[in-house]
Amino acid sequence: MLGPRLKKLRTTKKLTQKQLAEKINVTNVSVSGYESGNRFPDTDTLQRLADYFEVTTDYLLGRSDNSHMTADEEFQSFSNNPKLEHFFKDIEASDEQEQEELQQIWEIIKQRKRNEDK
């Protein structure tokens, strides 16, 4: 199930296999293998694919037809990331104005990413 879903997501974003490979830090041969079913990504790569396409790993694997994470799943993914643990604690400790500023900055970053992905 991974292959067809990955190909559909990639082509919807109008990416070549090489472009996707560069974005998730694998070779284009690997992406080709994932799409053809001759190769399976390791768990880190599977998560990078899910993160890049903003879908769940369950969707990529065919365990769910719901492609988008719920707010709880997104929060869980964020809060379980050890690289972001200190950031999460800093946000909790900041005042309301700082949190609003961080939210505005984050929206700018997300918009830039959407523009790059077009």
mmCIF file with all atom_site columns, C-alpha atoms in Angstrom:
data_model
loop_
_atom_site.group_PDB
_atom_site.id
_atom_site.type_symbol
_atom_site.label_atom_id
_atom_site.label_alt_id
_atom_site.label_comp_id
_atom_site.label_asym_id
_atom_site.label_entity_id
_atom_site.label_seq_id
_atom_site.pdbx_PDB_ins_code
_atom_site.Cartn_x
_atom_site.Cartn_y
_atom_site.Cartn_z
_atom_site.occupancy
_atom_site.B_iso_or_equiv
_atom_site.pdbx_formal_charge
_atom_site.auth_seq_id
_atom_site.auth_comp_id
_atom_site.auth_asym_id
_atom_site.auth_atom_id
_atom_site.pdbx_PDB_model_num
ATOM 1   C CA . MET A 1 1   ? 0.000  0.000  0.000  1.00 0.00 ? 1   MET A CA 1
ATOM 2   C CA . LEU A 1 2   ? 2.933  2.362  0.640  1.00 0.00 ? 2   LEU A CA 1
ATOM 3   C CA . GLY A 1 3   ? 3.992  2.511  -3.010 1.00 0.00 ? 3   GLY A CA 1
ATOM 4   C CA . PRO A 1 4   ? 0.767  3.759  -4.600 1.00 0.00 ? 4   PRO A CA 1
ATOM 5   C CA . ARG A 1 5   ? 0.063  6.211  -1.792 1.00 0.00 ? 5   ARG A CA 1
ATOM 6   C CA . LEU A 1 6   ? 3.575  7.605  -1.860 1.00 0.00 ? 6   LEU A CA 1
ATOM 7   C CA . LYS A 1 7   ? 3.460  8.032  -5.630 1.00 0.00 ? 7   LYS A CA 1
ATOM 8   C CA . LYS A 1 8   ? 0.082  9.773  -5.435 1.00 0.00 ? 8   LYS A CA 1
ATOM 9   C CA . LEU A 1 9   ? 1.311  12.175 -2.749 1.00 0.00 ? 9   LEU A CA 1
ATOM 10  C CA . ARG A 1 10  ? 4.494  12.886 -4.706 1.00 0.00 ? 10  ARG A CA 1
ATOM 11  C CA . THR A 1 11  ? 2.755  13.504 -8.014 1.00 0.00 ? 11  THR A CA 1
ATOM 12  C CA . THR A 1 12  ? 0.089  15.650 -6.357 1.00 0.00 ? 12  THR A CA 1
ATOM 13  C CA . LYS A 1 13  ? 2.910  17.946 -5.214 1.00 0.00 ? 13  LYS A CA 1
ATOM 14  C CA . LYS A 1 14  ? 4.367  17.747 -8.745 1.00 0.00 ? 14  LYS A CA 1
ATOM 15  C CA . LEU A 1 15  ? 7.679  16.382 -7.496 1.00 0.00 ? 15  LEU A CA 1
ATOM 16  C CA . THR A 1 16  ? 10.040 14.069 -9.300 1.00 0.00 ? 16  THR A CA 1
ATOM 17  C CA . GLN A 1 17  ? 11.442 11.100 -7.425 1.00 0.00 ? 17  GLN A CA 1
ATOM 18  C CA . LYS A 1 18  ? 14.771 12.918 -7.289 1.00 0.00 ? 18  LYS A CA 1
ATOM 19  C CA . GLN A 1 19  ? 13.209 16.058 -5.793 1.00 0.00 ? 19  GLN A CA 1
ATOM 20  C CA . LEU A 1 20  ? 11.420 14.037 -3.116 1.00 0.00 ? 20  LEU A CA 1
ATOM 21  C CA . ALA A 1 21  ? 14.613 12.119 -2.380 1.00 0.00 ? 21  ALA A CA 1
ATOM 22  C CA . GLU A 1 22  ? 16.473 15.377 -1.776 1.00 0.00 ? 22  GLU A CA 1
ATOM 23  C CA . LYS A 1 23  ? 13.746 16.651 0.553  1.00 0.00 ? 23  LYS A CA 1
ATOM 24  C CA . ILE A 1 24  ? 13.791 13.540 2.759  1.00 0.00 ? 24  ILE A CA 1
ATOM 25  C CA . ASN A 1 25  ? 17.532 12.837 2.460  1.00 0.00 ? 25  ASN A CA 1
ATOM 26  C CA . VAL A 1 26  ? 17.515 9.529  0.579  1.00 0.00 ? 26  VAL A CA 1
ATOM 27  C CA . THR A 1 27  ? 18.501 8.538  -2.962 1.00 0.00 ? 27  THR A CA 1
ATOM 28  C CA . ASN A 1 28  ? 16.100 8.680  -5.885 1.00 0.00 ? 28  ASN A CA 1
ATOM 29  C CA . VAL A 1 29  ? 16.716 4.922  -6.278 1.00 0.00 ? 29  VAL A CA 1
ATOM 30  C CA . SER A 1 30  ? 15.292 4.480  -2.773 1.00 0.00 ? 30  SER A CA 1
ATOM 31  C CA . VAL A 1 31  ? 12.175 6.506  -3.619 1.00 0.00 ? 31  VAL A CA 1
ATOM 32  C CA . SER A 1 32  ? 11.732 4.461  -6.788 1.00 0.00 ? 32  SER A CA 1
ATOM 33  C CA . GLY A 1 33  ? 12.032 1.274  -4.737 1.00 0.00 ? 33  GLY A CA 1
ATOM 34  C CA . TYR A 1 34  ? 9.462  2.476  -2.203 1.00 0.00 ? 34  TYR A CA 1
ATOM 35  C CA . GLU A 1 35  ? 6.990  3.325  -4.957 1.00 0.00 ? 35  GLU A CA 1
ATOM 36  C CA . SER A 1 36  ? 7.486  0.042  -6.809 1.00 0.00 ? 36  SER A CA 1
ATOM 37  C CA . GLY A 1 37  ? 7.281  -2.039 -3.640 1.00 0.00 ? 37  GLY A CA 1
ATOM 38  C CA . ASN A 1 38  ? 10.782 -3.460 -4.092 1.00 0.00 ? 38  ASN A CA 1
ATOM 39  C CA . ARG A 1 39  ? 12.104 -1.593 -1.077 1.00 0.00 ? 39  ARG A CA 1
ATOM 40  C CA . PHE A 1 40  ? 10.726 -0.455 2.269  1.00 0.00 ? 40  PHE A CA 1
ATOM 41  C CA . PRO A 1 41  ? 11.869 2.657  4.166  1.00 0.00 ? 41  PRO A CA 1
ATOM 42  C CA . ASP A 1 42  ? 13.317 2.408  7.660  1.00 0.00 ? 42  ASP A CA 1
ATOM 43  C CA . THR A 1 43  ? 11.244 3.917  10.454 1.00 0.00 ? 43  THR A CA 1
ATOM 44  C CA . ASP A 1 44  ? 13.075 7.259  10.395 1.00 0.00 ? 44  ASP A CA 1
ATOM 45  C CA . THR A 1 45  ? 12.552 7.639  6.657  1.00 0.00 ? 45  THR A CA 1
ATOM 46  C CA . LEU A 1 46  ? 8.913  6.599  6.941  1.00 0.00 ? 46  LEU A CA 1
ATOM 47  C CA . GLN A 1 47  ? 8.417  9.308  9.566  1.00 0.00 ? 47  GLN A CA 1
ATOM 48  C CA . ARG A 1 48  ? 10.184 11.903 7.377  1.00 0.00 ? 48  ARG A CA 1
ATOM 49  C CA . LEU A 1 49  ? 7.853  10.982 4.517  1.00 0.00 ? 49  LEU A CA 1
ATOM 50  C CA . ALA A 1 50  ? 4.805  11.327 6.756  1.00 0.00 ? 50  ALA A CA 1
ATOM 51  C CA . ASP A 1 51  ? 6.055  14.645 8.122  1.00 0.00 ? 51  ASP A CA 1
ATOM 52  C CA . TYR A 1 52  ? 6.880  16.014 4.676  1.00 0.00 ? 52  TYR A CA 1
ATOM 53  C CA . PHE A 1 53  ? 3.466  15.132 3.247  1.00 0.00 ? 53  PHE A CA 1
ATOM 54  C CA . GLU A 1 54  ? 1.686  15.989 6.511  1.00 0.00 ? 54  GLU A CA 1
ATOM 55  C CA . VAL A 1 55  ? 0.032  12.584 6.726  1.00 0.00 ? 55  VAL A CA 1
ATOM 56  C CA . THR A 1 56  ? 0.169  9.797  9.271  1.00 0.00 ? 56  THR A CA 1
ATOM 57  C CA . THR A 1 57  ? 2.454  6.803  8.953  1.00 0.00 ? 57  THR A CA 1
ATOM 58  C CA . ASP A 1 58  ? -0.695 4.674  9.276  1.00 0.00 ? 58  ASP A CA 1
ATOM 59  C CA . TYR A 1 59  ? -2.031 6.324  6.128  1.00 0.00 ? 59  TYR A CA 1
ATOM 60  C CA . LEU A 1 60  ? 1.211  5.659  4.234  1.00 0.00 ? 60  LEU A CA 1
ATOM 61  C CA . LEU A 1 61  ? 1.177  2.021  5.344  1.00 0.00 ? 61  LEU A CA 1
ATOM 62  C CA . GLY A 1 62  ? -2.473 1.507  4.409  1.00 0.00 ? 62  GLY A CA 1
ATOM 63  C CA . ARG A 1 63  ? -3.619 1.012  7.998  1.00 0.00 ? 63  ARG A CA 1
ATOM 64  C CA . SER A 1 64  ? -5.902 4.034  7.742  1.00 0.00 ? 64  SER A CA 1
ATOM 65  C CA . ASP A 1 65  ? -7.685 5.844  4.954  1.00 0.00 ? 65  ASP A CA 1
ATOM 66  C CA . ASN A 1 66  ? -7.599 9.066  6.958  1.00 0.00 ? 66  ASN A CA 1
ATOM 67  C CA . SER A 1 67  ? -4.495 10.847 5.725  1.00 0.00 ? 67  SER A CA 1
ATOM 68  C CA . HIS A 1 68  ? -4.343 13.698 8.209  1.00 0.00 ? 68  HIS A CA 1
ATOM 69  C CA . MET A 1 69  ? -3.316 13.632 11.825 1.00 0.00 ? 69  MET A CA 1
ATOM 70  C CA . THR A 1 70  ? -5.788 14.675 14.442 1.00 0.00 ? 70  THR A CA 1
ATOM 71  C CA . ALA A 1 71  ? -4.787 17.558 16.687 1.00 0.00 ? 71  ALA A CA 1
ATOM 72  C CA . ASP A 1 72  ? -4.036 15.032 19.439 1.00 0.00 ? 72  ASP A CA 1
ATOM 73  C CA . GLU A 1 73  ? -1.781 13.007 17.126 1.00 0.00 ? 73  GLU A CA 1
ATOM 74  C CA . GLU A 1 74  ? 0.052  16.157 16.014 1.00 0.00 ? 74  GLU A CA 1
ATOM 75  C CA . PHE A 1 75  ? 0.578  17.206 19.619 1.00 0.00 ? 75  PHE A CA 1
ATOM 76  C CA . GLN A 1 76  ? 1.740  13.716 20.574 1.00 0.00 ? 76  GLN A CA 1
ATOM 77  C CA . SER A 1 77  ? 4.215  13.685 17.692 1.00 0.00 ? 77  SER A CA 1
ATOM 78  C CA . PHE A 1 78  ? 5.527  17.095 18.718 1.00 0.00 ? 78  PHE A CA 1
ATOM 79  C CA . SER A 1 79  ? 5.740  16.405 22.437 1.00 0.00 ? 79  SER A CA 1
ATOM 80  C CA . ASN A 1 80  ? 7.470  13.026 21.991 1.00 0.00 ? 80  ASN A CA 1
ATOM 81  C CA . ASN A 1 81  ? 10.299 14.499 19.946 1.00 0.00 ? 81  ASN A CA 1
ATOM 82  C CA . PRO A 1 82  ? 13.371 14.729 22.219 1.00 0.00 ? 82  PRO A CA 1
ATOM 83  C CA . LYS A 1 83  ? 14.879 17.412 20.002 1.00 0.00 ? 83  LYS A CA 1
ATOM 84  C CA . LEU A 1 84  ? 11.918 19.667 20.760 1.00 0.00 ? 84  LEU A CA 1
ATOM 85  C CA . GLU A 1 85  ? 11.560 18.891 24.464 1.00 0.00 ? 85  GLU A CA 1
ATOM 86  C CA . HIS A 1 86  ? 13.469 21.989 25.624 1.00 0.00 ? 86  HIS A CA 1
ATOM 87  C CA . PHE A 1 87  ? 11.513 24.159 23.194 1.00 0.00 ? 87  PHE A CA 1
ATOM 88  C CA . PHE A 1 88  ? 8.218  22.804 24.498 1.00 0.00 ? 88  PHE A CA 1
ATOM 89  C CA . LYS A 1 89  ? 9.236  23.579 28.087 1.00 0.00 ? 89  LYS A CA 1
ATOM 90  C CA . ASP A 1 90  ? 10.300 27.104 27.105 1.00 0.00 ? 90  ASP A CA 1
ATOM 91  C CA . ILE A 1 91  ? 6.940  27.750 25.457 1.00 0.00 ? 91  ILE A CA 1
ATOM 92  C CA . GLU A 1 92  ? 5.089  26.638 28.568 1.00 0.00 ? 92  GLU A CA 1
ATOM 93  C CA . ALA A 1 93  ? 7.191  28.996 30.711 1.00 0.00 ? 93  ALA A CA 1
ATOM 94  C CA . SER A 1 94  ? 6.795  32.037 28.447 1.00 0.00 ? 94  SER A CA 1
ATOM 95  C CA . ASP A 1 95  ? 4.209  34.762 28.957 1.00 0.00 ? 95  ASP A CA 1
ATOM 96  C CA . GLU A 1 96  ? 1.173  35.319 26.734 1.00 0.00 ? 96  GLU A CA 1
ATOM 97  C CA . GLN A 1 97  ? 2.813  37.991 24.567 1.00 0.00 ? 97  GLN A CA 1
ATOM 98  C CA . GLU A 1 98  ? 5.838  35.780 23.887 1.00 0.00 ? 98  GLU A CA 1
ATOM 99  C CA . GLN A 1 99  ? 3.549  32.885 22.976 1.00 0.00 ? 99  GLN A CA 1
ATOM 100 C CA . GLU A 1 100 ? 1.643  35.107 20.527 1.00 0.00 ? 100 GLU A CA 1
ATOM 101 C CA . GLU A 1 101 ? 4.912  36.259 18.960 1.00 0.00 ? 101 GLU A CA 1
ATOM 102 C CA . LEU A 1 102 ? 6.108  32.667 18.647 1.00 0.00 ? 102 LEU A CA 1
ATOM 103 C CA . GLN A 1 103 ? 2.827  31.717 17.004 1.00 0.00 ? 103 GLN A CA 1
ATOM 104 C CA . GLN A 1 104 ? 3.220  34.535 14.455 1.00 0.00 ? 104 GLN A CA 1
ATOM 105 C CA . ILE A 1 105 ? 6.796  33.490 13.722 1.00 0.00 ? 105 ILE A CA 1
ATOM 106 C CA . TRP A 1 106 ? 5.696  29.882 13.309 1.00 0.00 ? 106 TRP A CA 1
ATOM 107 C CA . GLU A 1 107 ? 2.967  30.919 10.846 1.00 0.00 ? 107 GLU A CA 1
ATOM 108 C CA . ILE A 1 108 ? 5.581  32.768 8.781  1.00 0.00 ? 108 ILE A CA 1
ATOM 109 C CA . ILE A 1 109 ? 7.808  29.676 8.743  1.00 0.00 ? 109 ILE A CA 1
ATOM 110 C CA . LYS A 1 110 ? 4.898  27.436 7.697  1.00 0.00 ? 110 LYS A CA 1
ATOM 111 C CA . GLN A 1 111 ? 3.909  29.842 4.902  1.00 0.00 ? 111 GLN A CA 1
ATOM 112 C CA . ARG A 1 112 ? 7.494  29.927 3.625  1.00 0.00 ? 112 ARG A CA 1
ATOM 113 C CA . LYS A 1 113 ? 7.560  26.105 3.606  1.00 0.00 ? 113 LYS A CA 1
ATOM 114 C CA . ARG A 1 114 ? 4.268  25.952 1.682  1.00 0.00 ? 114 ARG A CA 1
ATOM 115 C CA . ASN A 1 115 ? 5.676  28.397 -0.873 1.00 0.00 ? 115 ASN A CA 1
ATOM 116 C CA . GLU A 1 116 ? 8.865  26.326 -1.254 1.00 0.00 ? 116 GLU A CA 1
ATOM 117 C CA . ASP A 1 117 ? 6.831  23.151 -1.771 1.00 0.00 ? 117 ASP A CA 1
ATOM 118 C CA . LYS A 1 118 ? 4.867  24.638 -4.688 1.00 0.00 ? 118 LYS A CA 1
#
